[in-house]
Structures are given as structure tokens and as C-alpha cells.
Short mmCIF file of C-alpha atoms in Angstrom, two decimals:
data_model
loop_
_atom_site.label_atom_id
_atom_site.label_comp_id
_atom_site.label_asym_id
_atom_site.label_seq_id
_atom_site.Cartn_x
_atom_site.Cartn_y
_atom_site.Cartn_z
CA MET A 11 176.67 279.96 -104.23
CA ASN A 12 178.17 283.45 -102.22
CA LYS A 13 175.98 285.02 -99.99
CA TYR A 14 176.33 288.15 -101.51
CA LYS A 15 176.89 290.02 -105.26
CA ASP A 16 179.00 292.75 -105.73
CA ILE A 17 177.49 294.88 -108.72
CA HIS A 18 179.85 297.71 -109.89
CA THR A 19 177.93 299.54 -112.02
CA LYS A 20 175.17 302.01 -110.84
CA TRP A 21 172.45 301.62 -113.85
CA LEU A 22 172.69 297.74 -113.22
CA ALA A 23 172.05 297.85 -109.52
CA GLU A 24 169.19 300.73 -110.27
CA GLU A 25 167.65 298.10 -112.62
CA LEU A 26 167.96 295.12 -109.81
CA GLN A 27 166.40 297.54 -107.26
CA LYS A 28 163.20 298.53 -109.87
CA ILE A 29 162.32 294.99 -110.12
CA GLY A 30 162.33 294.61 -106.11
CA HIS A 31 165.48 293.46 -105.08
CA VAL A 32 166.84 295.15 -101.78
CA LEU A 33 170.44 296.74 -101.65
CA PHE A 34 172.33 295.37 -98.83
CA LYS A 35 174.74 297.92 -98.58
CA THR A 36 177.58 300.04 -100.58
CA VAL A 37 181.25 300.11 -100.36
CA ARG A 38 184.00 302.26 -101.60
CA ASN A 39 185.33 300.54 -104.82
CA LYS A 40 189.17 299.53 -103.41
CA ARG A 41 190.44 299.94 -107.06
CA ASN A 42 188.76 303.62 -107.97
CA PRO A 43 187.75 305.34 -104.73
CA ASP A 44 185.46 307.59 -106.67
CA TYR A 45 183.31 304.85 -107.18
CA GLU A 46 180.70 302.84 -105.20
CA VAL A 47 180.27 299.07 -105.10
CA TYR A 48 176.56 297.65 -104.70
CA VAL A 49 176.21 294.97 -102.60
CA PHE A 50 172.96 292.55 -102.84
CA ARG A 51 172.07 289.23 -101.06
CA ASN A 52 172.75 286.70 -104.03
CA THR A 53 169.64 284.46 -104.31
CA PHE A 54 168.61 281.94 -107.30
CA LYS A 55 165.96 284.67 -108.34
CA PHE A 56 168.69 287.33 -107.88
CA ASP A 57 170.95 285.27 -110.27
CA LYS A 58 168.01 284.75 -112.70
CA ASP A 59 167.19 288.22 -112.96
CA LEU A 60 170.66 289.58 -113.37
CA THR A 61 171.32 287.02 -116.43
CA GLU A 62 168.07 288.30 -117.82
CA ILE A 63 169.16 292.01 -117.60
CA ASN A 64 172.50 291.25 -119.04
CA LYS A 65 170.87 289.07 -121.87
CA LYS A 66 168.75 292.06 -122.91
CA VAL A 67 171.89 294.03 -122.76
CA GLU A 68 173.68 292.24 -125.23
CA PHE A 69 170.61 291.84 -127.29
CA SER A 70 169.91 295.51 -127.56
CA ALA A 71 174.13 296.14 -128.37
CA GLU A 72 173.92 293.89 -131.66
#
């Protein structure tokens, strides 16, 4: 498991922060300098929460 996880969407980074994950840092997106990449520590709980958020989004889109 990688030590850090990059999140490329602001809404997802905000959702992760709402449930208690601490933003490690932000960096400029190399492909599109107008945007930021949100970097979080990658833990088992982080991975689980990220999966749950993505499942909710997929479910609500159907």
C-alpha cells in the first residue's frame, strides 16, 4: 500500500475531510496547473472510506 493517496477532485477531498481524514498537503496538478491535487495519508480506514463514498456516488447516479 502506498503511503499517500492523491485525490484529484475537490468535492471528494472535502467529503474525506468531513469524516475526519486530515489533508496532508496540496500540490499543483501537473497536467492542468489551474487545479490542485489533494494528498492524504493512505491508511486502511482511508481506503475503506474512499470506497464507501465512491459506492454512494455510483448508487445515486443510477
